[in-house]
Short mmCIF file of C-alpha atoms and ligand atoms in Angstrom, two decimals:
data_model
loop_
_atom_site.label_atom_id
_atom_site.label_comp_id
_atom_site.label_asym_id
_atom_site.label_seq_id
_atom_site.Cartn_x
_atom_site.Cartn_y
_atom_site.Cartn_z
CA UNK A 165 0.00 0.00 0.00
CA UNK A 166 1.55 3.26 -0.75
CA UNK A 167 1.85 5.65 2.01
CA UNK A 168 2.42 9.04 1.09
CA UNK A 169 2.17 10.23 4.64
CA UNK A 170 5.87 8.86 4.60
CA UNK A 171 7.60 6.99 7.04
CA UNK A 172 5.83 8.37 10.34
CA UNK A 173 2.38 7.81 8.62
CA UNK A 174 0.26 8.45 11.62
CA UNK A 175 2.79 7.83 14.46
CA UNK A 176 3.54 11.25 16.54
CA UNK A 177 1.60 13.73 14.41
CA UNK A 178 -0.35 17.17 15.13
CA UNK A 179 -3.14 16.80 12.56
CA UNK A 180 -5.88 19.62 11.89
CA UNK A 181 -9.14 17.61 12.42
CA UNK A 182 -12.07 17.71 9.92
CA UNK A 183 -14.37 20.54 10.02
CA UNK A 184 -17.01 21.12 7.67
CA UNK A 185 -16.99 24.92 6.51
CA UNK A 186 -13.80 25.39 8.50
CA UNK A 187 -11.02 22.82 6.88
CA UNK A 188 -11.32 24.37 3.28
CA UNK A 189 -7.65 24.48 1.39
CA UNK A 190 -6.73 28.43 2.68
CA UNK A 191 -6.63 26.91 6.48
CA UNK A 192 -5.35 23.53 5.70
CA UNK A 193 -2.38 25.38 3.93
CA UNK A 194 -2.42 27.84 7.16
CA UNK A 195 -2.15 25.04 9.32
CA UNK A 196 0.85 22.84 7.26
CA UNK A 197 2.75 26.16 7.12
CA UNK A 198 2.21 26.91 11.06
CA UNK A 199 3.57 23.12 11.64
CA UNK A 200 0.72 20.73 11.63
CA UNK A 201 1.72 18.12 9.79
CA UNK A 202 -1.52 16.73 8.63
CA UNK A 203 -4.78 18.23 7.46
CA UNK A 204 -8.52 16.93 6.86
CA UNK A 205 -11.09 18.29 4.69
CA UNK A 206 -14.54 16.64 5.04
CA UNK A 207 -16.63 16.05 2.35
CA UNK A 208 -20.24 14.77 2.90
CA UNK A 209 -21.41 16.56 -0.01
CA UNK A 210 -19.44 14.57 -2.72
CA UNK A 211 -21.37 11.65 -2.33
CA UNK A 212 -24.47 13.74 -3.76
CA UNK A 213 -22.70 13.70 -7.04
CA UNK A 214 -19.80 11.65 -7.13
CA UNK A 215 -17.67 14.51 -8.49
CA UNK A 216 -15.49 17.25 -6.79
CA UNK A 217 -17.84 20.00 -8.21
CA UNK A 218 -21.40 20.53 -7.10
CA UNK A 219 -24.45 20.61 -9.41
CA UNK A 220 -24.94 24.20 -8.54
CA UNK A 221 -20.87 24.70 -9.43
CA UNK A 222 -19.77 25.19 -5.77
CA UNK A 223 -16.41 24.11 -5.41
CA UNK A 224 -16.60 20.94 -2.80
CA UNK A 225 -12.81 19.89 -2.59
CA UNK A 226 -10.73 22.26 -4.14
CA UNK A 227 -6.73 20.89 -3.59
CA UNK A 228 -3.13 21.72 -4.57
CA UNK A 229 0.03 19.64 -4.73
CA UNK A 230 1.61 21.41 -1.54
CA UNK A 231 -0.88 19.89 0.67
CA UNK A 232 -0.82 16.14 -1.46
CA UNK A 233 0.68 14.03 0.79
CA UNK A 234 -0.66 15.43 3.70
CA UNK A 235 -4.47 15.94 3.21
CA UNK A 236 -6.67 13.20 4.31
CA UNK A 237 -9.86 13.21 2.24
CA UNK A 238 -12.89 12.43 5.05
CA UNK A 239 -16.03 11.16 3.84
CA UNK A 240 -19.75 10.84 4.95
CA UNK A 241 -21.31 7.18 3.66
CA UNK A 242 -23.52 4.72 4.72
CA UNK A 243 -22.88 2.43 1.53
CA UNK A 244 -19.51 0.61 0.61
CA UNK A 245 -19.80 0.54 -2.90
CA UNK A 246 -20.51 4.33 -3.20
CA UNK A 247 -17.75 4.95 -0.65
CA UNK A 248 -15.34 3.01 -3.08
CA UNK A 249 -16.83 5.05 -6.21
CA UNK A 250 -16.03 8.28 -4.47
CA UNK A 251 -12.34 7.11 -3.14
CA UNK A 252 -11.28 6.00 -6.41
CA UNK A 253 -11.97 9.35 -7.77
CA UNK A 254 -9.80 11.48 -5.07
CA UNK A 255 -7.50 8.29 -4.18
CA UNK A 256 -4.48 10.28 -6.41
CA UNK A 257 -4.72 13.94 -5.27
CA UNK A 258 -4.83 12.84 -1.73
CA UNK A 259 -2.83 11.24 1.15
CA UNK A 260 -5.43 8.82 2.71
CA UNK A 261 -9.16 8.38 2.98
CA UNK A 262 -11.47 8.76 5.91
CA UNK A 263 -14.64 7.37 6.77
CA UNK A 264 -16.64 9.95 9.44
CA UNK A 265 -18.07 8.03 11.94
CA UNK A 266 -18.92 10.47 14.69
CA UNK A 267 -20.90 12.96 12.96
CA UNK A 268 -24.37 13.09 15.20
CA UNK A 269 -25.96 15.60 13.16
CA UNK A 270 -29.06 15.15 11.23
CA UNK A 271 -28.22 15.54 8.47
CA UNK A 272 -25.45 12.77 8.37
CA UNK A 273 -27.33 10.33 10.89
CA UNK A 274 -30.97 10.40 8.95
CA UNK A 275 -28.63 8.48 6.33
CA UNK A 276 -27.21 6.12 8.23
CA UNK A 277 -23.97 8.32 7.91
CA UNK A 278 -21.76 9.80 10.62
CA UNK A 279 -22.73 8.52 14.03
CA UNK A 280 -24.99 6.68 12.78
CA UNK A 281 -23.04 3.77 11.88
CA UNK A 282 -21.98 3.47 15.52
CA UNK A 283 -24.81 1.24 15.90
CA UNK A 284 -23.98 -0.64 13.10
CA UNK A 285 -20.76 -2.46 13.47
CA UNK A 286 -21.55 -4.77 10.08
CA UNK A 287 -21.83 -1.55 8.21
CA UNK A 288 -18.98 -0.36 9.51
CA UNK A 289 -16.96 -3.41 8.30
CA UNK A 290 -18.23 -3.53 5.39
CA UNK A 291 -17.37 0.21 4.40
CA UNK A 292 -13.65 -0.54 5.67
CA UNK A 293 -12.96 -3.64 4.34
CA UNK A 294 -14.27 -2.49 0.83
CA UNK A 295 -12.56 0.86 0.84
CA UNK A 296 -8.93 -1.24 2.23
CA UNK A 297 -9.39 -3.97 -0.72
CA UNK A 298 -10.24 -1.52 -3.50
CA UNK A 299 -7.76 1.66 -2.29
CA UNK A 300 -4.45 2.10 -2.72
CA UNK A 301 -3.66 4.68 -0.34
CA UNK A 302 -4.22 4.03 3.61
CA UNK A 303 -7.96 4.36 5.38
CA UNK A 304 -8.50 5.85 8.25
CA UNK A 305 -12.26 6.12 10.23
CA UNK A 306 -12.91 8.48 12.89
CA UNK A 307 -15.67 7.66 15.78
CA UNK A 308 -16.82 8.78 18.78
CA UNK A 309 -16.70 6.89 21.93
CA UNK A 310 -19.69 4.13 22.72
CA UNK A 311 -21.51 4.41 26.06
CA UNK A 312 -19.26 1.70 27.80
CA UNK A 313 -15.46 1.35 28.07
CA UNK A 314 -15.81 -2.58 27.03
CA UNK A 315 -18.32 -1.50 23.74
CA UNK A 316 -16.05 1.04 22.81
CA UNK A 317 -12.65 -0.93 22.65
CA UNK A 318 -14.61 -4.16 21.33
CA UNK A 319 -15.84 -2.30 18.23
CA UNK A 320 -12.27 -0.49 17.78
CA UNK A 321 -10.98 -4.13 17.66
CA UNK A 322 -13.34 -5.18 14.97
CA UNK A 323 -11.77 -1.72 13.34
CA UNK A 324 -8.69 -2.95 13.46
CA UNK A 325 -9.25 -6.16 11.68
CA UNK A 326 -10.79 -4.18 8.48
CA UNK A 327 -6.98 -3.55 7.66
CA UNK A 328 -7.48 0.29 8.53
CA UNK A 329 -3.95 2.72 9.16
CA UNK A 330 -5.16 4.35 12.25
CA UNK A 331 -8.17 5.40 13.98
CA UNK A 332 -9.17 8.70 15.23
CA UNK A 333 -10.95 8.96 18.36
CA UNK A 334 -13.27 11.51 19.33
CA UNK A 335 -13.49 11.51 23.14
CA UNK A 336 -17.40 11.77 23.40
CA UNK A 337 -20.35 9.78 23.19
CA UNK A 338 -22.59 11.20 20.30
CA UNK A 339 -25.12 12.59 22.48
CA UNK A 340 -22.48 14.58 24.34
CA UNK A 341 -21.89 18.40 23.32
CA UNK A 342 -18.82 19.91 22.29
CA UNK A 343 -18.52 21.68 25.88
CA UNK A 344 -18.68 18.42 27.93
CA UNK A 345 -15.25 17.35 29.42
CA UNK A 346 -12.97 14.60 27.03
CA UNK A 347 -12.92 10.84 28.27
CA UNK A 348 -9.11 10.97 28.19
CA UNK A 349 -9.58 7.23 29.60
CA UNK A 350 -11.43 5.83 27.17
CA UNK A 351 -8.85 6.71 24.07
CA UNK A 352 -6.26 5.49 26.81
CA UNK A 353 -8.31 1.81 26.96
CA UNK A 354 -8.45 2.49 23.43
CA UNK A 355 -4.49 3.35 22.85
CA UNK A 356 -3.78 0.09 25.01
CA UNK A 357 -5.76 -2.01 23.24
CA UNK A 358 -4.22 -1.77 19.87
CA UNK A 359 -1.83 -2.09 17.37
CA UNK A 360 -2.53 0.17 14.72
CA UNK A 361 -2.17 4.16 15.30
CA UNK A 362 -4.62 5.91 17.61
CA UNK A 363 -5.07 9.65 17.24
CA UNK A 364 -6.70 11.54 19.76
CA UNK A 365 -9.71 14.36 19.17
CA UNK A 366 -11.57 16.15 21.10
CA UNK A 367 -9.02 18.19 23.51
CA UNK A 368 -9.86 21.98 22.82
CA UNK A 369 -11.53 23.27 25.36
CA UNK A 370 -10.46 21.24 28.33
CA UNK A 371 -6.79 20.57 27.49
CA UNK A 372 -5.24 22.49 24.82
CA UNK A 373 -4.65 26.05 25.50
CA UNK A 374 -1.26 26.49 23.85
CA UNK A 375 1.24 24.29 21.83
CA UNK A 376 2.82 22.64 24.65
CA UNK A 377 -0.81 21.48 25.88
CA UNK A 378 -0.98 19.12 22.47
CA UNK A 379 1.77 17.13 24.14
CA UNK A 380 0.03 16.85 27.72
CA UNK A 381 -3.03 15.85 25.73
CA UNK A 382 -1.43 12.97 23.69
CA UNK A 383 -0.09 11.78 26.96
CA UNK A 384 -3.38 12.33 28.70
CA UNK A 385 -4.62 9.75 26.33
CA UNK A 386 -1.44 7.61 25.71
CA UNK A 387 -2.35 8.15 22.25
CA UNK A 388 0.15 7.97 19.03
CA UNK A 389 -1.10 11.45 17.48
CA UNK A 390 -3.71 14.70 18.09
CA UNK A 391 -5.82 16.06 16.19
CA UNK A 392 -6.96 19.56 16.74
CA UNK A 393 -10.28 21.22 15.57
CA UNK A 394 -11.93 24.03 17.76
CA UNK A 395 -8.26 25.81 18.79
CA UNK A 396 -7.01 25.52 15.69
CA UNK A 397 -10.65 27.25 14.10
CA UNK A 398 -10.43 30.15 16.99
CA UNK A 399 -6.09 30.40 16.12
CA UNK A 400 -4.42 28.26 13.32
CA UNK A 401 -1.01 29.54 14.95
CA UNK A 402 -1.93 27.03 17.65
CA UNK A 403 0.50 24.39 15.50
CA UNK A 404 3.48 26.62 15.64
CA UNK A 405 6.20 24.75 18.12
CA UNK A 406 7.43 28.54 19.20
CA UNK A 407 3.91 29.06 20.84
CA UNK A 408 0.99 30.30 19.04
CA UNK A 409 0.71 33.82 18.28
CA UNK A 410 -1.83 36.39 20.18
CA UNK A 411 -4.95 37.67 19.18
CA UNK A 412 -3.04 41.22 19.22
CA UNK A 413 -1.26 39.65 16.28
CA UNK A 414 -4.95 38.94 14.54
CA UNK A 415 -4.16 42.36 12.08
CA UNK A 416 -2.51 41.26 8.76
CA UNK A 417 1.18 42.23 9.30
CA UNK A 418 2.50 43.25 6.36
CA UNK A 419 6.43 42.36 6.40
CA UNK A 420 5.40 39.37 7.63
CA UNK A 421 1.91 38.19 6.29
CA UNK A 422 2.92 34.46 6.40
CA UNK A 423 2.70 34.40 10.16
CA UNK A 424 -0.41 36.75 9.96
CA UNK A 425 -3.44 34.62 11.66
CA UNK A 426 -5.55 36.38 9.16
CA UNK A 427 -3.31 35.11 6.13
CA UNK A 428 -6.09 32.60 6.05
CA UNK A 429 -7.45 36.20 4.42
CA UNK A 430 -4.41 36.17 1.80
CA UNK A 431 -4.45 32.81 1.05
CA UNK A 432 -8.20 32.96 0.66
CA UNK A 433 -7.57 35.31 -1.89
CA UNK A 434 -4.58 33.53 -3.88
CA UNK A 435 -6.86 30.33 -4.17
CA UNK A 436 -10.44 32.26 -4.46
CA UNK A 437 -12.26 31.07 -1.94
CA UNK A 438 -15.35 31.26 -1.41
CA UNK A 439 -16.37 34.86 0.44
CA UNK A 440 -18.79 33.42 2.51
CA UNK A 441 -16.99 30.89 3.47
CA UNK A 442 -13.73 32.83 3.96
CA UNK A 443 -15.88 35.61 6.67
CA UNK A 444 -17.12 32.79 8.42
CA UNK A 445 -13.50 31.75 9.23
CA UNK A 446 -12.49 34.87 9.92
CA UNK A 447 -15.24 35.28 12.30
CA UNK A 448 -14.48 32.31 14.20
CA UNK A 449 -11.09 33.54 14.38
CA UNK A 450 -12.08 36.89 16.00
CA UNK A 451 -14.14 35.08 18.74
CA UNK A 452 -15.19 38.00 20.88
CA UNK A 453 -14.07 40.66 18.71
CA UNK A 454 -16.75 39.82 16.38
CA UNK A 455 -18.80 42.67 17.67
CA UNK A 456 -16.09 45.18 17.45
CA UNK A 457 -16.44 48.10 14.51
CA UNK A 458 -13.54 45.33 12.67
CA UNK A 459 -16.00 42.51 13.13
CA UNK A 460 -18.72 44.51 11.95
CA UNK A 461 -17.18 45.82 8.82
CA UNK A 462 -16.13 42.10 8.32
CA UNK A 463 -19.65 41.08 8.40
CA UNK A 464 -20.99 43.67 5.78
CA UNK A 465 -17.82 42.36 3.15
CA UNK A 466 -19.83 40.88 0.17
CA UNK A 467 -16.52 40.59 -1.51
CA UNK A 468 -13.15 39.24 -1.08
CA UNK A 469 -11.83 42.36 -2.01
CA UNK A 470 -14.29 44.23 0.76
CA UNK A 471 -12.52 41.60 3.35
CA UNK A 472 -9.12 42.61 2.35
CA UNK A 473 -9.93 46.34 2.98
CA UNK A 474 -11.25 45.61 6.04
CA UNK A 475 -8.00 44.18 7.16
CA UNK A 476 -5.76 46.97 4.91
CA UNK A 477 -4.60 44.27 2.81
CA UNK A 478 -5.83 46.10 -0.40
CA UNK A 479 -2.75 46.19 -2.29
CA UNK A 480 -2.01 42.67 -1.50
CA UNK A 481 -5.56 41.83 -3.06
CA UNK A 482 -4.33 44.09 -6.15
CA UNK A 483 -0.94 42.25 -6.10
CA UNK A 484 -2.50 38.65 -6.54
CA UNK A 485 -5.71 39.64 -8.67
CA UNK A 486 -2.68 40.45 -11.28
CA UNK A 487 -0.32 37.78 -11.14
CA UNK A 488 -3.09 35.36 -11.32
CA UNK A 489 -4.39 37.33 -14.23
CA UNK A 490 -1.04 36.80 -15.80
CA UNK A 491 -0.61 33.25 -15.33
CA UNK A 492 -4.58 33.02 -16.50
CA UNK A 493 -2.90 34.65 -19.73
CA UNK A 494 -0.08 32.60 -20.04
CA UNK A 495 -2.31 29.97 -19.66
CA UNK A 496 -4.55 30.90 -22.59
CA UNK A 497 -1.46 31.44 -24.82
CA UNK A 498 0.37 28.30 -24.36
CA UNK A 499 -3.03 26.40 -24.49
CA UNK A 500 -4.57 27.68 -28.09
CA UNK A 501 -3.71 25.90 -31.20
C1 LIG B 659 -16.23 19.41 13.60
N1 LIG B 659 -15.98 18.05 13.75
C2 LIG B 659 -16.05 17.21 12.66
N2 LIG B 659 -15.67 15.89 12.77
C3 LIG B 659 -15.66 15.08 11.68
O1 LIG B 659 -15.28 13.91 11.81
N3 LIG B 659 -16.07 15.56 10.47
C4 LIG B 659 -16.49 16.84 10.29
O2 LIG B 659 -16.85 17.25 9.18
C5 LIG B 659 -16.50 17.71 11.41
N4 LIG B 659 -16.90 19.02 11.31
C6 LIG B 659 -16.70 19.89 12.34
C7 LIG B 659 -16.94 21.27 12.16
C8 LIG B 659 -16.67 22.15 13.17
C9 LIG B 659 -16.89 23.63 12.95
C10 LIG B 659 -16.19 21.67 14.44
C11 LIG B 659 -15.89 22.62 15.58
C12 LIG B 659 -15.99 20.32 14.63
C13 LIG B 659 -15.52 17.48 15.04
C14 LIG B 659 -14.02 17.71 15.20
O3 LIG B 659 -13.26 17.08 14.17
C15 LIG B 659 -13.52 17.21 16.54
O4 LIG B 659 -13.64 15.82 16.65
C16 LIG B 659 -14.25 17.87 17.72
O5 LIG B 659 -14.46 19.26 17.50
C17 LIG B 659 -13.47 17.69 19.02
O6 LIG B 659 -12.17 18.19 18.90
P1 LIG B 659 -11.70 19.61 19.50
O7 LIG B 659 -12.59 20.69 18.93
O8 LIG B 659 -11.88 19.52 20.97
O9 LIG B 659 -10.27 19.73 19.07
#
């Protein structure tokens, strides 16, 4: 099986977690340039139409080659074959493929997606065991915890025997919010009960305040690896070793913009991302300041462009509105007959 994760493949990483809405390609390259050294994008939209484009022409997994052999492709599914269809199609611009298994949400459970499958340990094989057989780069599922210790590590067991690379492990049962406490011991009864490489999720808001905290977490939980969602949604500079930078920091800096927080804003730009999309980052970012005059003139930007002004980055939008304008040209030239 190739493993383009390299030689660590999920041993001892710091991994940005899937999150719908969040993990689109401007953060995932934010995070892999602050240090993380894997990044998820969730898709449980692809399925709808087996392509990477949406009927309506929204962009549902937009990728480059920097983040290749580091992006994990997660999926929503309830059906092997269908899962298979859809892997196949990504299986060479991506690192690995993941089934989500913890989703509780409508909208993936009424489907017998997500969480869903919890309950359904023969669907969950099946999925696996298809996707191991008929993929050539390593699966990966990611589940919440079961109500009982003995439940939860019996059905990771059955996991393990699909063939899968690793396991993720959100620390909550699916009826639990996002603000109850993690069961560090379960993904420790998890950890100790097998072979293959456990990562753990769901240490934000207990655990992880700063960088150092993704160590105490991983040992917390004896797992191999972390994943982080909500700290790295509120500050992406969570992954850098030197400490993460400070929300004083938030304002594009511009002899510096790769360590801005907000060059989620310039990279937004450079890969034309979707506004909407790009605000609601943004807004996550400024937590409490959301309500300031900043956060208000954020929310009226209709445009890209309005964003940038908002954070004096206008010539920097003018800057990469021409060069990709000229390589759109050069394009055009060396493409005609
Ligand atoms: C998530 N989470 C999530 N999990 C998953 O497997 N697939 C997904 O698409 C999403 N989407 C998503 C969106 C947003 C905005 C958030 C905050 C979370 C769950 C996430 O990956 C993680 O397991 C939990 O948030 C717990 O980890 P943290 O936040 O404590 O690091």
């Amino acid at each position: 099986m190739a493993n383009s994760l390299g030689k660590m493949g999920f041993h001892n990483q710091i991994i940005l977690a899937p999150m719908v809405r969040v993990g689109t390609l401007p953060m995932r390259l934010l995070a892999l340039d602050y240090g993380a050294n894997i990044v998820f994008v969730s898709s449980v939209d692809v399925l709808e139409t087996v392509d990477f484009v949406a009927p309506d022409d929204r962009v549902m997994f937009r990728t480059c080659t920097k983040e290749k052999e580091r992006v994990v492709f997660q999926m929503g599914t309830a059906d092997p074959e269908r899962a298979l269809t859809v892997a196949l199609l990504v299986e060479n611009d991506v690192a690995a493929i993941d089934v989500n298994m913890g989703c509780p949400k409508e909208y993936s459970t009424k489907g017998g997606m997500g969480s869903a499958l919890l309950s359904n340990p023969d669907k969950i094989e099946a999925i696996l065991t298809t996707l191991v057989r008929g993929v050539s780069k390593p699966v990966t599922c990611k589940i919440r915890i079961l109500p009982t210790m003995e439940e939860t590590v019996s059905l990771v067991k059955r996991i393990e025997k699909t063939g899968v690379a690793a396991i993720a492990v959100h620390g909550r049962m699916k009826e639990e919010r996002p603000r109850h406490p993690v069961h560090c011991d379960y993904i420790r009864a998890i950890s100790e009960s097998v072979s293959i490489p456990v990562v753990a999720s769901g240490g934000s808001l207990d655990i992880i305040k700063t960088n150092d905290d993704i160590e105490t977490f991983r040992e917390e939980t004896g797992a191999s690896s972390v994943m982080l969602a909500r700290a790295a949604m509120w500050n992406p500079s969570i992954f850098r070793s030197q400490g993460a930078l400070s929300v004083d920091e938030l304002q594009y800096i511009k002899e510096l913009p790769q360590y801005s927080i907000l060059c989620v804003c310039p990279q937004a730009v450079r890969y034309d991302n979707n506004t909407f999309n790009t605000k609601y980052c943004l807004c996550q970012m400024l937590r409490d300041r959301v309500e300031s005059p900043m956060g208000k003139r954020l929310h009226a930007a209709q445009t890209n462009e309005e964003i940038c002004e908002v954070f004096g980055m206008t010539d920097y939008y003018q800057m990469t509105q021409a060069e990709l304008e000229a390589r759109r040209w050069v394009l055009q030239a060396t493409s005609s007959p």
